mmCIF file of C-alpha atoms and ligand atoms in Angstrom:
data_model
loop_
_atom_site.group_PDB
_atom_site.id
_atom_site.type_symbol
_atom_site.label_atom_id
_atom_site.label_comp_id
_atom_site.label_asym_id
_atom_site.label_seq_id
_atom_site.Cartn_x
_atom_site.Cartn_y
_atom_site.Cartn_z
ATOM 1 C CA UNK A 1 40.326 7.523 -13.455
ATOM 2 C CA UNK A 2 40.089 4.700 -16.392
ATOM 3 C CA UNK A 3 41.624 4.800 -19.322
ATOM 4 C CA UNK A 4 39.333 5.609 -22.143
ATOM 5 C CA UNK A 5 37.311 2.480 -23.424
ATOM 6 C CA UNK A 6 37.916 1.136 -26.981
ATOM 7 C CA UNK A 7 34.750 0.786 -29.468
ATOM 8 C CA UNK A 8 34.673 -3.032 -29.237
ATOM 9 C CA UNK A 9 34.215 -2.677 -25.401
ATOM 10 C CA UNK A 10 31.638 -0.062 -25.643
ATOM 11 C CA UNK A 11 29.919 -1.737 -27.769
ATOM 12 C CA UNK A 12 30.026 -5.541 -25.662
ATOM 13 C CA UNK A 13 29.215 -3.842 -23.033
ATOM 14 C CA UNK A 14 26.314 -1.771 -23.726
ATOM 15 C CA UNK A 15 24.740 -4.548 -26.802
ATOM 16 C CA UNK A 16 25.286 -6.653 -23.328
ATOM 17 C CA UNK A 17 22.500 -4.556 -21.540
ATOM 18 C CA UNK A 18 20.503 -3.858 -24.629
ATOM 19 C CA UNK A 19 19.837 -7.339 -25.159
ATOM 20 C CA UNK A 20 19.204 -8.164 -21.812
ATOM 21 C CA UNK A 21 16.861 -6.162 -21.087
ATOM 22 C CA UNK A 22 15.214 -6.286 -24.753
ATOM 23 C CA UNK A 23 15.444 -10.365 -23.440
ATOM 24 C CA UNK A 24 13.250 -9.289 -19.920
ATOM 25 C CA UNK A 25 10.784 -7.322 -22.354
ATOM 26 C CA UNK A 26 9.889 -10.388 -24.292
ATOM 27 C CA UNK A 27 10.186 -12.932 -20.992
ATOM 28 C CA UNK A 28 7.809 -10.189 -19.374
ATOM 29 C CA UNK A 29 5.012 -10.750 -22.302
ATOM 30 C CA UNK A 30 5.316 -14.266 -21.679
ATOM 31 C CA UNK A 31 4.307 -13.875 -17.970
ATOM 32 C CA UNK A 32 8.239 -15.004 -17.008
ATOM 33 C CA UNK A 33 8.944 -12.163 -14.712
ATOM 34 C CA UNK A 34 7.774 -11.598 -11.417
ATOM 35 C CA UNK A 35 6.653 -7.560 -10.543
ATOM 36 C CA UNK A 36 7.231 -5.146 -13.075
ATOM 37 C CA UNK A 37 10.384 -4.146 -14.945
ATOM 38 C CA UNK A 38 12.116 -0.612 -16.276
ATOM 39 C CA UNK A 39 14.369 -0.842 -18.882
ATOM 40 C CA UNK A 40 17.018 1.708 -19.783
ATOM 41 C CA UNK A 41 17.222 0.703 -23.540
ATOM 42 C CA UNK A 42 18.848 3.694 -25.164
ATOM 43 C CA UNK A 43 20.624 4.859 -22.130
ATOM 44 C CA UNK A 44 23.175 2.142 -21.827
ATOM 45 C CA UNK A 45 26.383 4.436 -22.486
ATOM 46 C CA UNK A 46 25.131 6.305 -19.518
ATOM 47 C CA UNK A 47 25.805 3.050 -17.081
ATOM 48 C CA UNK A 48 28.813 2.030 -18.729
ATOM 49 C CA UNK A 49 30.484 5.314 -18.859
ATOM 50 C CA UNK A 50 30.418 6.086 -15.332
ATOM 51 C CA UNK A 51 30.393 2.650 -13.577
ATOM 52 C CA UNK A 52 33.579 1.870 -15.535
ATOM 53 C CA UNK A 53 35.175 4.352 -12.946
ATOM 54 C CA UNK A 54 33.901 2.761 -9.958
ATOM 55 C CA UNK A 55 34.910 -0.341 -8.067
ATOM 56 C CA UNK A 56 32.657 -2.748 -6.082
ATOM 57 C CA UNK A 57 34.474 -2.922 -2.077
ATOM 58 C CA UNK A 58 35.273 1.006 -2.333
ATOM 59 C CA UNK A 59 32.790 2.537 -4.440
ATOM 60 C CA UNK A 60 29.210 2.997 -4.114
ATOM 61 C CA UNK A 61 26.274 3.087 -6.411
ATOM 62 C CA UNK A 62 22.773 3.870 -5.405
ATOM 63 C CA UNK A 63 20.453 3.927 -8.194
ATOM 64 C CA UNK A 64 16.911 3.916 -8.957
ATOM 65 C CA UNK A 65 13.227 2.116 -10.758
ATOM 66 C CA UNK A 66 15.302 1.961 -14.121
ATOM 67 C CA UNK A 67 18.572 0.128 -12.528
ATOM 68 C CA UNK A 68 19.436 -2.619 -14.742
ATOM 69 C CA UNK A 69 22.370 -0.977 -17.053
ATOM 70 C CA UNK A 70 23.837 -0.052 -13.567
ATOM 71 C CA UNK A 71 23.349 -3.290 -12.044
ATOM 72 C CA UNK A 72 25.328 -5.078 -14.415
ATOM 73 C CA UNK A 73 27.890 -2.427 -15.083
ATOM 74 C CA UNK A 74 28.600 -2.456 -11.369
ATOM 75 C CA UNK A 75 28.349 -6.103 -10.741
ATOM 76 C CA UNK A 76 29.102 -8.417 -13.778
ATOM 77 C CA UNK A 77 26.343 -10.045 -12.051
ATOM 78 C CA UNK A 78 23.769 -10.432 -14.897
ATOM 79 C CA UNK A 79 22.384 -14.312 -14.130
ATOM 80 C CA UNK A 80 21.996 -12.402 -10.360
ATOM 81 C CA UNK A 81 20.367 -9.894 -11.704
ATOM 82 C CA UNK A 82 17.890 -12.298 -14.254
ATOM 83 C CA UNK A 83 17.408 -14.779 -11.274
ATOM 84 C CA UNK A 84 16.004 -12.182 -9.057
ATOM 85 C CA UNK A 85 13.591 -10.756 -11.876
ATOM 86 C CA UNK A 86 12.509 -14.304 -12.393
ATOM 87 C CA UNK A 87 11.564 -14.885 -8.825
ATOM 88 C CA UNK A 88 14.330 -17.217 -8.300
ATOM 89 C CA UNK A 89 16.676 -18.656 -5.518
ATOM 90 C CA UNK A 90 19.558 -17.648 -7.024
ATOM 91 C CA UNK A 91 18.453 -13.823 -7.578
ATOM 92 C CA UNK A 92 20.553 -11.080 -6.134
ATOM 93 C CA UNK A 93 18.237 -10.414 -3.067
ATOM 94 C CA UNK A 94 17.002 -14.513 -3.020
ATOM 95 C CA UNK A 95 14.302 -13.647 -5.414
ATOM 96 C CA UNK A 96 12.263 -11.485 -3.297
ATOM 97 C CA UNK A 97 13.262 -7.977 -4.142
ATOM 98 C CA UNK A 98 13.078 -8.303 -7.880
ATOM 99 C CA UNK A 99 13.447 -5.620 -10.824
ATOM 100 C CA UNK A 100 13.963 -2.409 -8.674
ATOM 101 C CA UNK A 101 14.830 -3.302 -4.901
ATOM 102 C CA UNK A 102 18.543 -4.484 -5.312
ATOM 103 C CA UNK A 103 21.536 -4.466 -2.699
ATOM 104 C CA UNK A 104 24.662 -6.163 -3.523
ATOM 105 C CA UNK A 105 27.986 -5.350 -2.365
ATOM 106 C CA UNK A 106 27.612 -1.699 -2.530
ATOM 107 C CA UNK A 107 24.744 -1.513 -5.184
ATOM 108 C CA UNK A 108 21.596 0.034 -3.484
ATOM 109 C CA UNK A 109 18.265 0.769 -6.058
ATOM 110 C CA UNK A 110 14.629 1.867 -4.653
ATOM 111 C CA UNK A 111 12.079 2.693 -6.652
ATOM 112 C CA UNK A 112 10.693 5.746 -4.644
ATOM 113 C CA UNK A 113 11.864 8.635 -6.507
ATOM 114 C CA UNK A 114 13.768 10.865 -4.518
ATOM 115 C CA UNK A 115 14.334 9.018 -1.433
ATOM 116 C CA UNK A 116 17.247 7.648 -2.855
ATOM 117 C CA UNK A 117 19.236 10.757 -2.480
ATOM 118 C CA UNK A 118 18.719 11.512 1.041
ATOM 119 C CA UNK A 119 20.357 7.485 1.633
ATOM 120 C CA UNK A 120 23.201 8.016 -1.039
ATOM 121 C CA UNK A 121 24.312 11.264 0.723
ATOM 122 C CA UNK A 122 24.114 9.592 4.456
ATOM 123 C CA UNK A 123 26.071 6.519 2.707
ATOM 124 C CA UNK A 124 28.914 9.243 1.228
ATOM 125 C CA UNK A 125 28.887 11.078 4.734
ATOM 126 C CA UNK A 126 29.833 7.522 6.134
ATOM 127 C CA UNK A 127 32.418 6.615 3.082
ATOM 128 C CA UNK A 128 34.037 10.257 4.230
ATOM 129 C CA UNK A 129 34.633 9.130 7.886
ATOM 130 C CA UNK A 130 36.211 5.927 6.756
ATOM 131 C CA UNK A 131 38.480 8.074 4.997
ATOM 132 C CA UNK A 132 39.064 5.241 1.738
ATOM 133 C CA UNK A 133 38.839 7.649 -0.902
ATOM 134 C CA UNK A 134 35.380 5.489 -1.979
ATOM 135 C CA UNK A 135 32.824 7.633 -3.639
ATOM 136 C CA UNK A 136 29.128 7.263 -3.821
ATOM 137 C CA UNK A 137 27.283 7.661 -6.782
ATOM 138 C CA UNK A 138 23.602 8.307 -7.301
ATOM 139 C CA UNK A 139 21.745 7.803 -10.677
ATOM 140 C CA UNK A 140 18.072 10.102 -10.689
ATOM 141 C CA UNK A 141 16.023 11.182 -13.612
ATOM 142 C CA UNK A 142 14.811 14.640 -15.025
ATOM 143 C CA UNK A 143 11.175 14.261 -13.302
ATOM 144 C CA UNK A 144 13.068 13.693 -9.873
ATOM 145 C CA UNK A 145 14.436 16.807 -9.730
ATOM 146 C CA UNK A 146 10.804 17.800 -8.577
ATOM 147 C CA UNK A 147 11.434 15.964 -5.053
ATOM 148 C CA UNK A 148 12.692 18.850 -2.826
ATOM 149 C CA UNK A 149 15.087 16.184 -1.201
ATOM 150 C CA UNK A 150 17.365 16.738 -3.886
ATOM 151 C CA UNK A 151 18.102 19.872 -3.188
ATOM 152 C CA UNK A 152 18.427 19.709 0.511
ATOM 153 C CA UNK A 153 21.311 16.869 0.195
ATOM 154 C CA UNK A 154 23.137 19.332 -2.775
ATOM 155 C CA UNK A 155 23.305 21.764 0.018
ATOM 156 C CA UNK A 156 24.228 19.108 2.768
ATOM 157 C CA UNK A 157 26.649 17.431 -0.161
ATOM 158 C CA UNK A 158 28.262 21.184 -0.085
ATOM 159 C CA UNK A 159 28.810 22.570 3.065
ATOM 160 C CA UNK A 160 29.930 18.632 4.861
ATOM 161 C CA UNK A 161 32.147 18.195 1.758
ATOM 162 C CA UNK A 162 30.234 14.964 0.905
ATOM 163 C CA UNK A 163 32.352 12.290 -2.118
ATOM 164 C CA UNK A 164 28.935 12.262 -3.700
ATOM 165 C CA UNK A 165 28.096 12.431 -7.555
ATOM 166 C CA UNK A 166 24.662 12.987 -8.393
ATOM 167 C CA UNK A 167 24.097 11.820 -12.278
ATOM 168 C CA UNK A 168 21.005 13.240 -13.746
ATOM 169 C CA UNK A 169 19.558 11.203 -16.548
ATOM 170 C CA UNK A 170 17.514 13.758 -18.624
ATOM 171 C CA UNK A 171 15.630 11.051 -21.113
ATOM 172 C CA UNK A 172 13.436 14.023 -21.709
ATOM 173 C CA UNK A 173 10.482 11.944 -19.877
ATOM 174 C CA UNK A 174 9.279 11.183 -16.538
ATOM 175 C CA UNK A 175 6.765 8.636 -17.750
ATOM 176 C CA UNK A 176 4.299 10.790 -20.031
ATOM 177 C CA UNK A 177 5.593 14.446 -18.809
ATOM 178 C CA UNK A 178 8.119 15.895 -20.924
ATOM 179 C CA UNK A 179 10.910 17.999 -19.456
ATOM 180 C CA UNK A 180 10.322 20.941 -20.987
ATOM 181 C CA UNK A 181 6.735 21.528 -18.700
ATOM 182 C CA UNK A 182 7.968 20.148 -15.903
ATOM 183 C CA UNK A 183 11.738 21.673 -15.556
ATOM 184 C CA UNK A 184 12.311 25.087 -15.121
ATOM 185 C CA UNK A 185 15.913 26.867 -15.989
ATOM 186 C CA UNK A 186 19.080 25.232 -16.412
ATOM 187 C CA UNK A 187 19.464 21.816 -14.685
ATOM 188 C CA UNK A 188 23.310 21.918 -14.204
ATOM 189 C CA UNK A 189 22.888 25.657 -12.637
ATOM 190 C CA UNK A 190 20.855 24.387 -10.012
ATOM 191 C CA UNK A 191 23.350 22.086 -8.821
ATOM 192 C CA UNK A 192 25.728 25.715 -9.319
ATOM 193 C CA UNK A 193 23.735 27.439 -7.038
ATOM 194 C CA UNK A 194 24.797 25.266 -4.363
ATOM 195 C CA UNK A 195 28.659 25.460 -5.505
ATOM 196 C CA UNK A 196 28.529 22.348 -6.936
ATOM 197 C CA UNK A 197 30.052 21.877 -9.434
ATOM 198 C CA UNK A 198 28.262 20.553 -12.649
ATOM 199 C CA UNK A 199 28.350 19.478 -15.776
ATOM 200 C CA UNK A 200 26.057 18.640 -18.839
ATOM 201 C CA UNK A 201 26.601 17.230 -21.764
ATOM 202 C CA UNK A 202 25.010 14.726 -25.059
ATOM 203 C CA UNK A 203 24.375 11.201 -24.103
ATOM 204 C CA UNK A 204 25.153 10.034 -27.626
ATOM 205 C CA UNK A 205 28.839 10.451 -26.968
ATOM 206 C CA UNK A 206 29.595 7.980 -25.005
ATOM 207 C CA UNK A 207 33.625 8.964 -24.646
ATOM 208 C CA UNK A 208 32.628 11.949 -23.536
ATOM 209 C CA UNK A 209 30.649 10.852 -20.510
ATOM 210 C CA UNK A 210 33.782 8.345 -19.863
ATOM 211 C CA UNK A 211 35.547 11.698 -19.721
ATOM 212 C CA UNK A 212 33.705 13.444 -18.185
ATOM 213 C CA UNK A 213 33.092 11.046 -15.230
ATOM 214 C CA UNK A 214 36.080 10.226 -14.565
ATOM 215 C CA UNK A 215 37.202 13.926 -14.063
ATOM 216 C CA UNK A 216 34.173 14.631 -11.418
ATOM 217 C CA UNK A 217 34.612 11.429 -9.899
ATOM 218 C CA UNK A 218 38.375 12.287 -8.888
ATOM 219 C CA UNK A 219 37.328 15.334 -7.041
ATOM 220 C CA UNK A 220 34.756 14.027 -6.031
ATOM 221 C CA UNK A 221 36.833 11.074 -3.875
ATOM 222 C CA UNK A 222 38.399 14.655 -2.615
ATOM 223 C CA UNK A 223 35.374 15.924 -0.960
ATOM 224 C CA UNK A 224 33.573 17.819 -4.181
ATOM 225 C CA UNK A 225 30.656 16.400 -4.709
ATOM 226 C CA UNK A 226 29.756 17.338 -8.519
ATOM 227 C CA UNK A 227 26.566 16.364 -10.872
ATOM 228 C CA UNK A 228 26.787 15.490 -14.536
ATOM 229 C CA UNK A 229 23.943 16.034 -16.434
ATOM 230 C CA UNK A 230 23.763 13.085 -19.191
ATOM 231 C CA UNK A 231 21.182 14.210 -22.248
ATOM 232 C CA UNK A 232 19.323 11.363 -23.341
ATOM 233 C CA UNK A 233 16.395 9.262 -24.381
ATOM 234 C CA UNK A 234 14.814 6.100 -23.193
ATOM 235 C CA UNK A 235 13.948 4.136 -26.567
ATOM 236 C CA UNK A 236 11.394 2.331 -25.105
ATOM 237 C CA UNK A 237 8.212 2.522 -22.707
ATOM 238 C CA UNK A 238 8.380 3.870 -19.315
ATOM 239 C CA UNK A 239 7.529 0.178 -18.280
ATOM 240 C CA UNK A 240 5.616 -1.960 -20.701
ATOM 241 C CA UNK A 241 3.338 -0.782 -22.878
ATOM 242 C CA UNK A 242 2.558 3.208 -21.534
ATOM 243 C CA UNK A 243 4.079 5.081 -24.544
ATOM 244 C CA UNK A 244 2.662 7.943 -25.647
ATOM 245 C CA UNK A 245 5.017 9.451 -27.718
ATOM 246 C CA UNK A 246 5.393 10.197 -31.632
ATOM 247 C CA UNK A 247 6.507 7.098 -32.835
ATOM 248 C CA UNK A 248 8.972 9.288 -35.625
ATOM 249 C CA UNK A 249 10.641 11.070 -32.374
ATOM 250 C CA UNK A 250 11.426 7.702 -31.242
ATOM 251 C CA UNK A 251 12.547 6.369 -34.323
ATOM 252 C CA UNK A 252 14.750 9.286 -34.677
ATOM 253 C CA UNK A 253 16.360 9.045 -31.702
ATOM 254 C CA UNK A 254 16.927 5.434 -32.255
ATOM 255 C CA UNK A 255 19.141 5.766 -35.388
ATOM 256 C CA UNK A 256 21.588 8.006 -33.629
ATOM 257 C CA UNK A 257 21.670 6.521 -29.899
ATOM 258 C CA UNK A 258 24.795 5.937 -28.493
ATOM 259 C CA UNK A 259 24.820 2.241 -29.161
ATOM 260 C CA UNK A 260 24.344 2.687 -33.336
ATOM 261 C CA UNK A 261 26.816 5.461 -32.747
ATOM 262 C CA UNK A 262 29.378 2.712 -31.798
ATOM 263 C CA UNK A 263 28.308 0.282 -33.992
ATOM 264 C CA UNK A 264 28.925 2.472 -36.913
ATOM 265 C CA UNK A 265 32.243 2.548 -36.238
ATOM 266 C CA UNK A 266 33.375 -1.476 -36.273
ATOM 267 C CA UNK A 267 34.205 -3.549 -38.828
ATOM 268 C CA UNK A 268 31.146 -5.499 -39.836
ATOM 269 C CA UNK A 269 33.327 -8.846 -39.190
ATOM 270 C CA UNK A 270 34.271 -7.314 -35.554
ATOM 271 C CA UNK A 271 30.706 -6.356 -35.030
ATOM 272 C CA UNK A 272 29.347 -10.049 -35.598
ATOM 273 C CA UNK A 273 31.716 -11.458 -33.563
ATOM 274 C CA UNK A 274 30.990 -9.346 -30.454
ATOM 275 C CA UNK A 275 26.705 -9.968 -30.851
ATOM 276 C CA UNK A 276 28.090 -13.712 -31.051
ATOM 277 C CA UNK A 277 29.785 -13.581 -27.698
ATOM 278 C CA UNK A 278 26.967 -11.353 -26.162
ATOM 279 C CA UNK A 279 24.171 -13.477 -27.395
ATOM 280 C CA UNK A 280 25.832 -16.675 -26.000
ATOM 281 C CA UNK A 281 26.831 -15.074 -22.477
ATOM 282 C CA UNK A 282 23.505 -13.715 -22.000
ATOM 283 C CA UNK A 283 21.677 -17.598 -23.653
ATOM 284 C CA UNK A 284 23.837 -18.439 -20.373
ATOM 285 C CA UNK A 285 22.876 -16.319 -17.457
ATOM 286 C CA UNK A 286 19.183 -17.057 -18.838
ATOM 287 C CA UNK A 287 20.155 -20.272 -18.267
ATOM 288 C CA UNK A 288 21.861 -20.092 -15.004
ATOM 289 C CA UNK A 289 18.592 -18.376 -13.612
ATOM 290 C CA UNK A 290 16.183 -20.716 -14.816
ATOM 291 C CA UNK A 291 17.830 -23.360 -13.099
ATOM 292 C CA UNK A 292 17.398 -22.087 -9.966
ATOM 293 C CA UNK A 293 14.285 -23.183 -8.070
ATOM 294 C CA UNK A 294 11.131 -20.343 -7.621
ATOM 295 C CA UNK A 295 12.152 -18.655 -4.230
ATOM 296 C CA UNK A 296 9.442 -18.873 -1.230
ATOM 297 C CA UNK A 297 7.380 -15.658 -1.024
ATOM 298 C CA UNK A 298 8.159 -14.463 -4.887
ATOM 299 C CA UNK A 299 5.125 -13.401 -6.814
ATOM 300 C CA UNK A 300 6.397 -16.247 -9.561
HETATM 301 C C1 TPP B 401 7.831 9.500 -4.861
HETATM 302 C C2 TPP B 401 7.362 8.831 -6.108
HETATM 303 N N1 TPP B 401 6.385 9.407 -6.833
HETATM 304 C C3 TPP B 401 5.934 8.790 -7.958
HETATM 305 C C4 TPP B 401 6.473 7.605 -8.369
HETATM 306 C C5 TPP B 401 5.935 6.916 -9.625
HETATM 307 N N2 TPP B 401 6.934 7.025 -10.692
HETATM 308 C C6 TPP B 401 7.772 5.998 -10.958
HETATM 309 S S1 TPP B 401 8.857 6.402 -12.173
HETATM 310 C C7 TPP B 401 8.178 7.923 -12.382
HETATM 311 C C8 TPP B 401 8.745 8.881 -13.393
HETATM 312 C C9 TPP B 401 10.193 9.092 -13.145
HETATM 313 O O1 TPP B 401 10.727 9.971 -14.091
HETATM 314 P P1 TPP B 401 12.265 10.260 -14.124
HETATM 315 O O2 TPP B 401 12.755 10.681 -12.791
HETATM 316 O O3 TPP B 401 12.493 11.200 -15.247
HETATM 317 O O4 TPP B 401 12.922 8.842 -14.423
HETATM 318 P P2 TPP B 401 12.717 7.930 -15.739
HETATM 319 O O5 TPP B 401 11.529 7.046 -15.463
HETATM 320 O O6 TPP B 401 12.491 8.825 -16.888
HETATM 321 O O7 TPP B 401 13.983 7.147 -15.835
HETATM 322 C C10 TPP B 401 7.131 8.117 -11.496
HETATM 323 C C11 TPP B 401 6.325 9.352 -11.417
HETATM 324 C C12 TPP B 401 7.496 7.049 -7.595
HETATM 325 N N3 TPP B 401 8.103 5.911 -7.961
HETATM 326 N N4 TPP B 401 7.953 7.679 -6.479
HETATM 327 MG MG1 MG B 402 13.046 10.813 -17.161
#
């Protein structure tokens, strides 16, 4: 488990994703990109809160159409990660899998919603053979939990004693359909049914995802697999431009995200300094990918 992170990091690390991906929004409008592209602006805390307990080599991470936070919270591969949305050589899968077909040194995304499960809970049955103490985790969202796959592998993840953590991220949206017509009961006691244990808590506080993380994910190396329940909002579209929402509800949400959360609580010298450093690194990996040639077989 990881000792707790200090505001400056929190806040590198997820303005580092925020800005990258608000950077693939504005490369996307510009016809840059190759495919299509999710972004998890306003769920970065999520990423960075429970990747900072996992380690590339032992852990896995199997994630899903909105992967980028996780991607570079896993990897500190980011010019990978902006080569392979580009199209480019140099991308994680050679430019060919682009925004939401990654697989790097543990790091597994597909965009078919669902499916994902099922491979993350074969993937933890193998990491209990080996025996390493690795754990896989799995990152779905609220309108997955209508795929009945989910709920086979809980009760697989249960009775074989799989080192698998399921993290639900409830934006409150799967794409236009808001939770609250599509999700009946509790979500945690669904996972509680199976003797799972579960937990759910507010995605604005990002310590307490860091927490609470960390505590599943050390019995979950043990055999327990466990799901954590992480409330929050996606401050963006689903994709590009399909938002339906009230613009106020978004703007709401906005001023009290996890990120301004943070922010709030630096010095305003500290706070410049850190968007210094992030806007250079990221002015790099931009950099880095562009300079790569256009990979055969890429859509660029
Ligand atoms: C099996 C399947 N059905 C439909 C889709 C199309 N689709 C892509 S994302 C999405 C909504 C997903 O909602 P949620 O699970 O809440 O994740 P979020 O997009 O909110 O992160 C849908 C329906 C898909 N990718 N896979
Ligand atoms: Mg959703």
């Amino acid at each position: 488990m990881s000792a707790p992170l200090a505001a400056t990091e929190w806040f590198r690390r997820m303005l580092f994703i925020r800005r990258f991906e608000e950077t693939l929004l504005e490369m996307f409008s510009k016809g840059l990109l190759v495919g299509t592209t999710h972004t998890c602006i306003g769920q970065e805390a999520d990423a960075v809160g429970v990747i900072d307990h996992l380690e590339p080599g032992r852990d896995v991470v199997v994630s899903n159409h909105r992967c980028h936070g996780h991607y570079i919270a896993f990897t500190d591969d980011p010019s990978g990660l902006m080569a392979e949305v580009m199209g480019r050589v140099g991308g994680t899968c050679a430019g060919r899998g682009g925004s939401q077909h990654l697989c790097r040194d543990g790091f597994y995304t597909n965009g078919v919603q669902g499916s994902i499960v099922p491979l993350a809970s074969g993937m933890a049955l193998a990491e209990r053979e080996r025996g390493g103490g690795g754990a896989v985790t799995v990152f779905i969202g609220d309108g997955t939990l209508g795929q009945g796959a989910v709920y086979e592998c809980m009760n697989m993840a249960a009775l074989w004693s799989l080192p698998l953590l399921i993290v639900v991220e409830n934006n409150q949206y799967a794409q236009t359909t808001p939770v609250e017509i599509a999700v009946a009961g509790s979500i945690p006691d669904r996972a509680r049914a199976f003797g799972i244990t579960a937990v759910e808590l507010d995605g604005r506080d990002a310590p307490a995802i860091h927490a609470a993380a960390g505590e599943l994910l050390s019995t979950v190396r043990t055999g327990a697999p466990a799901v954590l329940v992480i409330d929050t909002y996606r401050l963006r579209a689903h994709s590009k431009g399909d938002d339906v929402r009230d613009p106020a509800e978004v703007a709401a949400r906005e001023r009290t995200d996890a990120l301004a959360v943070v922010s709030q609580q630096l010095e305003p010298a500290e706070r410049e300094r850190i968007m210094a450093e992030v806007e250079s690194a990221l002015a790099d990996c931009v950099a880095t990918a562009e300079a790569s040639p256009i990979a055969v077989g890429s859509a660029a």
